[in-house]
Amino acid sequence: MLQKTSQFMKQANLINGEWVQADSGQTIDVTNPATGLKIGTVPKAGKAETRRAIEAAQQAFLSFRKTSALERSKLLRKLHDAIMDNQDALAELLTLEQGKSLTESKGEIGSSAAYVLWFAEEARRAYGDVVPSPWTDRRVLVTREPVGVIAAITPWNFPSSMLSRKLGPALAAGCTAVVKPASQTPYSGLAWGALCEEVGIPRGVVNIVTGSAGEIGDEICANPLVKKITFTGSTEVGKMLIQKSASTVKKVSMELGGNAPFLVFDDADLDRAVQGAIAAKYRNSGQTCVCTNRFFVQAGIHDKFVEKLAEASKALKVGSGLDAGVQQGPLIDVKAVEKVEEFIADAKAKGGKVVSGGKRHALGGSFFEPTVISGATTDMMFMKEEIFGPLAPVFKFDTEEEAVALANDTEFGLACYFYTGDLGRAFRVMEGLKYGMVGVNEGIITTPEAPFGGVKESGLGREGGHQGLDDYLDTKYVCIGGLGL
Ligand code: NAP
């Protein structure tokens, strides 16, 4: 199996076109969450290596910014093809370090390629404006230019696709990049370096450093050559990066935590709602920012929904992501398992009932049973906190107003979902929900064509859609005078 992945499993950092080790020679171990066994190491880089990567990106920017949009579009198309040509190998590498099922990994790699293709197309549409001038002898132009060096910091739950949404628009716009993948899943990020080399993206345009998050983050925030930080991860780290980068007034895009509600009304199609619930809850073992955190179900349909959700949860096949037919892999580590156990203990102590699952899986390690809890109440931990695990708490509600108020009662505002067969209700509820993304009778809604992102403490900026390019471009107003007209 490693035969396939080995060409992409880079145990080094990419700085200015060279694969290098940390100055100190220190490394970080990377383990397979399904076995707990070490699969390799990556360099433990710090400030100095990051500074060199930023300087290389700045040097490369001087020429890369002058490439035409068509040229960059062609490079991105090649990158898309290289990703798809190696989809199986990249998916195996992803499963090996992250744990998700091979089916999900292939889906993630396919999604990465799709974002790259989308931005290959968008590269050619970074239009400016010719504005009607208030002066007869002057003309008013608005142009858009790449911001410069961008720094991208990504999480472990989607180590490939979270990067595609950042590198895709960055390269499309003509920016150069310094990337810091998550320490638990660095190989899928480093693989982008190998792919970029393969398709001829010039040296220094994409640099990748792994290692001490604090040191790398501090250098990125303080270095004036970095013009933009794009981060996907926890709200806590996101807030800190916003604060630290204020000293050099950088653009920031923040894709942060969520607390997605999933509302099921009495008039919903029950089977469709259960199918959507399974997808929106258990994908990546519940470890996605758009995973349902709270189910709110109307009294008339509540008992049937809980019964069917529990049945469907029990039927999910848990196991190593590399084994055929597996639908749910392990959690990223035992700390994540302990956190899920804390949520369950808290709910039980406050009157919640475990309807299915509820404990560590017989496979041991960080495997956990898909779990449904009924009788959830607003004083339980999951009302406020992100679970990030395979636990589905179900609350009961009576009225539409009550459901919308409960759904909005959080500082987060990333994704939400609701199921109804009533068109008027669909519009009322959709307009009442304070979220960046709404799934109506759909549990999986992410696509490169649409702007992904949140409101409130879930973040700033959008990834995907035509909006996804905006944050990588500066707007320049040009007034041409003395035309003598
Ligand atoms: P995290 O702890 O915030 O880590 C994310 C990244 O930030 C990692 O690369 C991490 O490096 C790095 N980091 C940590 N401390 C840092 C610092 N002081 N300076 C600079 N970088 C630092 O988040 P996570 O646990 O990996 O990811 C889960 C979170 O991401 C959840 O809250 C989830 O909702 C959110 N998420 C959001 C979206 C979205 O689009 N809104 C998508 C996916 C995930 P190390 O790995 O080296 O610690």
XYZ file of C-alpha atoms and ligand atoms in Angstrom:
533
model
C 0.000 0.000 0.000
C 2.840 2.374 0.867
C 4.067 1.713 -2.688
C 1.297 3.951 -3.911
C 1.627 6.700 -1.355
C 5.413 6.879 -1.091
C 6.022 9.363 -3.910
C 3.781 11.901 -2.126
C 4.806 11.150 1.458
C 7.400 13.891 1.846
C 9.222 13.875 5.174
C 10.765 17.287 4.541
C 9.741 20.939 4.165
C 9.591 22.758 0.831
C 11.405 26.107 0.950
C 12.356 27.919 -2.243
C 12.100 24.761 -4.300
C 14.301 22.656 -2.001
C 13.122 19.819 0.239
C 14.851 20.528 3.549
C 14.989 19.481 7.224
C 14.586 21.785 10.252
C 17.683 23.800 11.209
C 17.763 21.978 14.543
C 17.380 18.575 12.889
C 14.399 17.966 15.177
C 11.332 16.131 13.916
C 7.709 15.467 14.871
C 6.289 11.923 14.770
C 3.205 11.282 12.684
C 0.963 8.363 13.667
C -1.869 6.421 12.076
C -4.935 7.016 14.292
C -6.349 3.583 13.377
C -3.337 1.718 14.794
C -1.553 4.246 16.988
C 1.650 3.294 15.110
C 4.183 5.810 13.828
C 4.123 6.213 10.052
C 6.957 8.707 9.704
C 8.301 12.080 10.790
C 8.273 15.657 9.534
C 10.654 18.523 10.350
C 10.008 20.552 13.469
C 10.648 23.939 11.912
C 10.394 27.274 13.734
C 10.815 31.007 13.177
C 13.991 30.979 11.061
C 12.748 28.431 8.531
C 9.407 30.264 8.302
C 11.184 33.570 7.664
C 13.189 31.970 4.845
C 9.993 30.524 3.375
C 8.347 33.971 3.485
C 11.368 35.610 1.848
C 11.394 32.931 -0.881
C 7.684 33.555 -1.477
C 8.305 37.315 -1.693
C 11.111 36.801 -4.213
C 8.934 34.471 -6.292
C 6.051 36.962 -6.127
C 8.059 39.550 -8.071
C 7.824 37.420 -11.211
C 4.724 35.315 -10.495
C 2.539 38.423 -10.208
C 3.423 39.260 -13.803
C 2.202 35.949 -15.253
C -1.001 36.287 -17.238
C -4.307 35.067 -15.890
C -4.426 32.580 -18.752
C -1.005 31.189 -17.862
C -2.025 30.730 -14.224
C -5.300 29.171 -15.279
C -3.409 26.606 -17.369
C -1.090 25.794 -14.441
C -4.085 25.251 -12.181
C -5.746 23.008 -14.753
C -2.569 20.921 -14.840
C -2.612 20.797 -11.049
C -6.224 19.611 -11.134
C -5.293 16.839 -13.564
C -2.278 15.782 -11.488
C -4.471 15.513 -8.380
C -7.065 13.404 -10.186
C -4.422 11.205 -11.845
C -3.139 10.401 -8.352
C -6.465 10.353 -6.519
C -6.015 6.817 -5.135
C -2.494 7.385 -3.835
C -3.397 10.739 -2.273
C -6.525 9.238 -0.688
C -4.529 6.405 0.866
C -2.056 8.853 2.327
C -4.934 10.888 3.747
C -6.585 7.858 5.362
C -3.258 6.676 6.716
C -2.615 9.881 8.664
C -6.172 11.083 9.320
C -8.235 7.909 9.760
C -11.308 8.667 7.633
C -12.632 5.948 5.321
C -11.051 5.553 1.900
C -14.376 6.494 0.303
C -14.359 9.789 2.203
C -10.676 10.364 1.436
C -11.261 9.869 -2.269
C -14.156 12.288 -1.976
C -11.918 14.840 -0.256
C -9.203 14.530 -2.915
C -11.863 14.882 -5.613
C -13.140 17.982 -3.837
C -9.600 19.420 -3.683
C -9.264 18.963 -7.437
C -12.698 20.499 -8.015
C -11.734 23.656 -6.069
C -8.518 23.943 -8.084
C -10.468 23.644 -11.336
C -13.005 26.214 -10.156
C -10.251 28.714 -9.399
C -8.519 27.898 -12.701
C -11.717 29.196 -14.268
C -12.136 32.128 -11.871
C -8.524 33.242 -12.507
C -9.660 34.608 -15.857
C -12.580 36.556 -14.388
C -10.894 38.825 -11.844
C -12.561 41.776 -13.532
C -12.165 45.392 -12.558
C -14.478 48.289 -13.451
C -14.514 51.292 -15.735
C -16.617 53.744 -13.739
C -18.539 56.625 -15.388
C -16.364 59.614 -14.549
C -17.738 62.752 -12.862
C -15.094 64.764 -14.838
C -15.040 65.227 -18.603
C -11.227 65.204 -18.820
C -10.526 62.278 -16.502
C -11.236 58.555 -16.572
C -11.858 56.330 -13.560
C -10.577 52.749 -13.537
C -10.725 50.154 -10.788
C -8.241 47.297 -11.146
C -7.501 44.252 -9.005
C -4.056 43.006 -8.130
C -2.704 40.037 -6.139
C -2.176 40.949 -2.479
C 1.317 39.389 -2.373
C 2.595 36.666 -0.070
C -0.175 34.819 1.730
C 0.169 32.425 4.664
C -2.211 29.482 4.970
C -2.674 27.524 8.198
C -4.838 24.401 7.987
C -6.434 21.863 10.370
C -6.201 18.053 10.602
C -9.792 17.195 9.744
C -9.596 18.011 5.993
C -5.850 18.285 5.446
C -6.130 18.322 1.654
C -9.349 20.130 0.750
C -8.909 22.943 3.288
C -5.656 23.756 1.532
C -7.171 23.577 -1.953
C -9.582 26.391 -1.061
C -6.617 28.566 -0.119
C -3.945 27.613 -2.651
C -6.490 27.561 -5.503
C -7.523 31.223 -5.200
C -4.031 32.345 -4.146
C -2.403 30.954 -7.289
C -5.327 32.078 -9.450
C -4.871 35.644 -8.198
C -1.077 35.609 -8.715
C -0.134 35.411 -5.028
C 2.630 33.229 -3.612
C 2.238 31.171 -0.452
C 3.678 29.846 2.764
C 1.675 26.904 4.056
C 1.601 25.377 7.528
C -0.302 22.078 7.681
C -1.577 20.598 10.970
C 1.063 18.583 12.839
C -1.136 15.491 13.114
C -1.788 15.312 9.338
C 1.137 17.040 7.595
C 1.637 14.635 4.681
C -1.489 15.584 2.741
C -0.323 19.207 2.909
C 3.258 18.386 1.939
C 1.906 16.343 -0.993
C 0.740 19.636 -2.520
C 4.409 20.593 -2.759
C 5.177 17.460 -4.785
C 2.142 18.096 -7.000
C 3.078 21.748 -7.583
C 6.604 20.691 -8.562
C 5.254 18.042 -10.915
C 3.136 20.538 -12.874
C 5.841 23.194 -13.083
C 4.702 25.822 -10.607
C 7.863 27.963 -10.262
C 10.137 27.505 -7.247
C 9.307 29.635 -4.244
C 5.676 30.138 -5.288
C 4.468 27.475 -2.840
C 6.487 26.864 0.330
C 5.458 24.418 3.054
C 6.712 24.369 6.645
C 5.774 21.968 9.436
C 6.618 22.234 13.098
C 6.068 24.442 16.102
C 2.663 26.093 15.573
C 3.424 28.957 17.963
C 6.783 29.883 16.384
C 5.587 29.529 12.794
C 2.370 31.442 13.589
C 4.224 34.261 15.356
C 6.613 34.764 12.431
C 3.725 34.766 9.961
C 1.794 37.348 12.007
C 4.761 39.644 12.642
C 6.451 39.522 9.232
C 5.440 42.551 7.136
C 6.067 40.657 3.886
C 2.997 38.505 4.592
C -0.020 40.431 3.335
C -2.753 37.989 4.177
C -3.402 35.146 6.605
C -5.944 32.507 5.715
C -6.715 30.166 8.580
C -9.009 27.204 9.100
C -9.190 25.849 12.609
C -10.514 26.578 16.061
C -12.110 29.882 17.020
C -9.618 30.183 19.876
C -6.532 30.085 17.618
C -8.301 32.188 14.965
C -8.942 35.000 17.456
C -5.324 34.932 18.524
C -4.100 35.161 14.919
C -6.390 38.158 14.276
C -4.980 39.892 17.345
C -1.360 39.128 16.517
C -1.622 40.115 12.861
C -3.166 43.471 13.803
C 0.364 44.787 14.388
C 1.078 44.562 10.641
C -2.553 45.147 9.481
C -2.920 42.056 7.343
C -5.971 40.870 5.500
C -7.426 37.874 7.332
C -9.777 35.072 6.300
C -10.983 32.914 9.148
C -12.856 29.621 8.799
C -13.508 28.800 12.443
C -15.650 26.564 14.620
C -19.333 25.767 14.215
C -22.269 24.556 16.295
C -24.628 23.459 13.535
C -28.304 22.985 14.372
C -30.435 20.493 12.399
C -34.164 21.214 12.630
C -36.800 18.641 11.722
C -40.407 19.874 11.509
C -43.524 17.681 11.785
C -44.200 18.172 8.072
C -40.738 16.885 6.988
C -40.091 13.774 4.914
C -38.907 11.565 7.778
C -36.712 9.168 5.795
C -35.047 11.988 3.897
C -34.409 13.805 7.183
C -32.813 10.707 8.748
C -30.637 10.175 5.680
C -29.524 13.827 5.802
C -28.965 13.572 9.555
C -26.610 10.598 9.175
C -24.587 12.426 6.518
C -24.526 15.736 8.404
C -23.580 14.085 11.707
C -21.241 11.177 11.094
C -19.143 12.292 8.130
C -15.469 12.118 9.134
C -16.673 10.564 12.439
C -18.378 13.837 13.329
C -15.148 15.790 13.007
C -16.161 18.531 10.598
C -16.915 22.163 11.299
C -20.264 21.786 9.502
C -21.269 18.569 11.314
C -24.566 18.761 13.158
C -23.947 19.559 16.810
C -27.597 19.771 17.904
C -30.753 18.111 16.520
C -34.020 19.963 17.253
C -37.060 17.848 16.413
C -40.729 18.875 16.599
C -42.890 16.974 19.104
C -45.126 15.248 16.523
C -42.277 13.547 14.660
C -39.747 13.356 17.504
C -40.110 9.747 18.670
C -40.120 8.282 15.174
C -37.086 10.378 14.194
C -35.100 9.284 17.263
C -35.939 5.648 16.627
C -34.883 5.764 12.980
C -31.766 7.834 13.673
C -30.675 5.333 16.333
C -31.268 2.412 13.949
C -29.282 4.060 11.165
C -26.467 4.999 13.591
C -26.166 1.407 14.824
C -25.942 0.185 11.220
C -22.828 2.282 10.445
C -19.763 0.103 9.902
C -16.911 1.257 12.157
C -13.316 0.240 11.451
C -9.973 1.148 9.920
C -10.523 3.574 7.078
C -8.428 1.361 4.816
C -10.815 -1.629 5.180
C -13.494 -2.115 2.551
C -17.000 -0.953 3.394
C -16.003 1.028 6.500
C -18.176 4.132 7.013
C -16.702 5.490 10.219
C -13.007 5.509 11.084
C -11.335 6.291 14.419
C -11.319 9.734 16.020
C -8.096 11.677 15.526
C -6.739 10.756 18.987
C -7.708 9.542 22.453
C -8.076 13.142 23.688
C -10.941 13.541 21.222
C -12.519 10.345 22.609
C -12.260 11.664 26.162
C -13.971 14.884 25.087
C -16.911 12.933 23.617
C -17.139 10.918 26.852
C -17.267 14.181 28.800
C -20.228 15.379 26.695
C -22.041 12.070 27.280
C -21.395 12.037 31.043
C -22.608 15.643 31.313
C -25.789 14.843 29.357
C -26.523 11.718 31.400
C -26.057 13.603 34.665
C -28.608 16.170 33.474
C -31.265 13.612 32.437
C -30.266 12.731 28.844
C -30.887 9.161 27.665
C -28.385 7.210 25.558
C -30.512 5.613 22.825
C -27.675 3.978 20.900
C -23.911 3.665 21.259
C -22.512 5.702 24.131
C -19.108 4.138 24.674
C -15.705 3.340 23.175
C -15.902 0.839 20.344
C -14.799 -2.755 20.881
C -11.973 -2.101 18.376
C -10.249 -0.038 21.092
C -7.818 2.821 20.416
C -9.693 5.958 19.388
C -12.677 4.162 17.837
C -16.036 5.279 19.265
C -19.593 4.007 18.768
C -21.942 6.283 16.791
C -24.122 7.624 19.593
C -27.620 9.115 19.880
C -28.835 10.878 23.034
C -32.474 11.903 23.505
C -33.904 14.282 26.091
C -31.216 16.893 25.398
C -31.675 20.177 27.270
C -30.165 23.632 26.907
C -28.019 23.332 30.056
C -26.033 20.461 28.531
C -22.503 21.111 27.261
C -23.251 20.486 23.575
C -25.717 23.394 23.490
C -22.710 25.744 23.559
C -19.624 23.685 22.631
C -18.525 21.946 19.459
C -18.589 18.137 19.980
C -16.308 17.123 17.085
C -17.228 13.464 17.455
C -19.907 10.879 16.569
C -22.508 12.020 19.098
C -26.019 13.133 18.112
C -27.985 14.924 20.856
C -31.724 15.313 20.146
C -33.797 18.160 21.657
C -37.619 18.277 21.408
C -39.470 21.501 20.470
C -43.074 22.584 19.912
C -43.190 25.757 17.779
C -41.299 27.130 14.793
C -40.353 30.306 16.692
C -38.928 28.246 19.549
C -36.857 26.124 17.114
C -35.345 29.142 15.353
C -34.535 30.822 18.684
C -32.833 27.653 19.973
C -30.882 27.250 16.742
C -29.628 30.843 16.933
C -28.731 30.660 20.633
C -24.962 30.285 20.048
C -22.014 32.540 19.305
C -21.317 30.417 16.200
C -22.909 30.862 12.786
C -21.368 28.506 10.234
C -23.758 25.880 8.778
C -27.319 24.883 9.682
C -29.879 22.488 8.253
C -33.633 22.100 8.396
C -36.235 19.759 6.983
C -39.794 20.784 6.132
C -42.360 20.123 3.412
C -43.948 23.582 3.766
C -42.695 26.218 1.315
C -43.750 29.209 3.452
C -41.999 27.740 6.491
C -38.903 27.031 4.397
C -38.556 30.755 3.615
C -39.467 31.960 7.126
C -36.959 29.646 8.788
C -34.226 30.206 6.195
C -34.518 33.964 6.685
C -34.620 33.628 10.490
C -31.451 31.554 10.864
C -28.276 33.581 11.539
C -25.843 31.348 9.674
C -23.497 31.653 6.713
C -24.815 28.473 5.076
C -28.234 26.834 5.161
C -29.190 23.360 3.930
C -32.930 23.080 3.284
C -33.886 19.396 3.010
C -30.158 18.685 2.386
C -27.479 17.496 4.801
C -24.359 17.958 2.618
C -24.108 21.292 0.833
C -20.421 22.099 0.231
C -19.436 22.747 -3.389
C -16.730 24.907 -5.057
C -19.377 26.962 -6.873
C -20.831 28.296 -3.594
C -19.285 30.619 -0.958
C -18.348 28.566 2.131
C -18.001 30.453 5.405
C -19.618 31.660 8.570
C -20.955 34.674 10.435
C -20.570 35.648 14.104
C -17.614 33.860 15.756
C -17.471 31.257 12.968
C -15.309 33.529 10.902
C -14.603 36.119 8.247
C -14.419 35.776 4.468
C -15.618 33.078 2.099
C -13.946 30.154 0.338
C -15.335 29.022 -3.020
C -17.804 30.806 -5.245
C -16.705 33.951 -7.067
C -16.305 35.460 -3.581
C -13.438 33.018 -2.875
C -11.028 35.025 -5.017
C -11.810 38.441 -3.514
C -9.665 38.139 -0.396
C -6.562 37.420 -2.470
C -6.917 40.615 -4.479
C -6.333 44.262 -3.618
C -8.524 46.864 -5.241
C -6.734 49.770 -6.913
C -8.489 52.934 -8.051
C -6.757 54.730 -10.922
C -7.720 58.250 -11.998
C -6.326 59.228 -15.408
C -6.414 62.993 -15.786
C -5.371 65.704 -18.221
C -7.084 64.010 -21.137
C -8.083 67.408 -22.557
C -11.525 66.174 -23.609
P -6.588 24.233 15.747
O -6.101 23.612 16.984
O -7.018 25.640 15.773
O -5.444 23.999 14.668
C -5.560 24.430 13.340
C -4.197 24.808 12.809
O -3.698 25.908 13.570
C -3.153 23.701 12.925
O -2.303 23.759 11.800
C -2.417 24.099 14.178
O -1.084 23.622 14.236
C -2.410 25.602 14.032
N -2.124 26.327 15.273
C -2.356 25.959 16.544
N -1.901 26.903 17.387
C -1.363 27.886 16.638
C -0.714 29.121 16.914
N -0.507 29.529 18.153
N -0.289 29.881 15.875
C -0.476 29.471 14.610
N -1.059 28.296 14.284
C -1.511 27.531 15.281
O -7.829 23.435 15.148
P -7.968 21.886 14.877
O -8.248 21.174 16.149
O -6.838 21.401 14.032
O -9.246 21.872 13.922
C -10.527 21.758 14.426
C -11.227 23.104 14.396
O -11.212 23.609 13.068
C -12.671 22.996 14.772
O -13.024 24.062 15.609
C -13.387 23.122 13.436
O -14.710 23.598 13.530
C -12.502 24.069 12.703
N -12.713 23.952 11.260
C -13.353 24.961 10.626
C -13.606 24.870 9.279
C -14.309 25.961 8.562
O -14.227 25.990 7.342
N -14.971 26.885 9.228
C -13.191 23.741 8.561
C -12.530 22.717 9.246
C -12.297 22.845 10.607
P -0.685 22.276 15.024
O -1.421 21.177 14.345
O 0.779 22.206 14.821
O -1.099 22.464 16.436
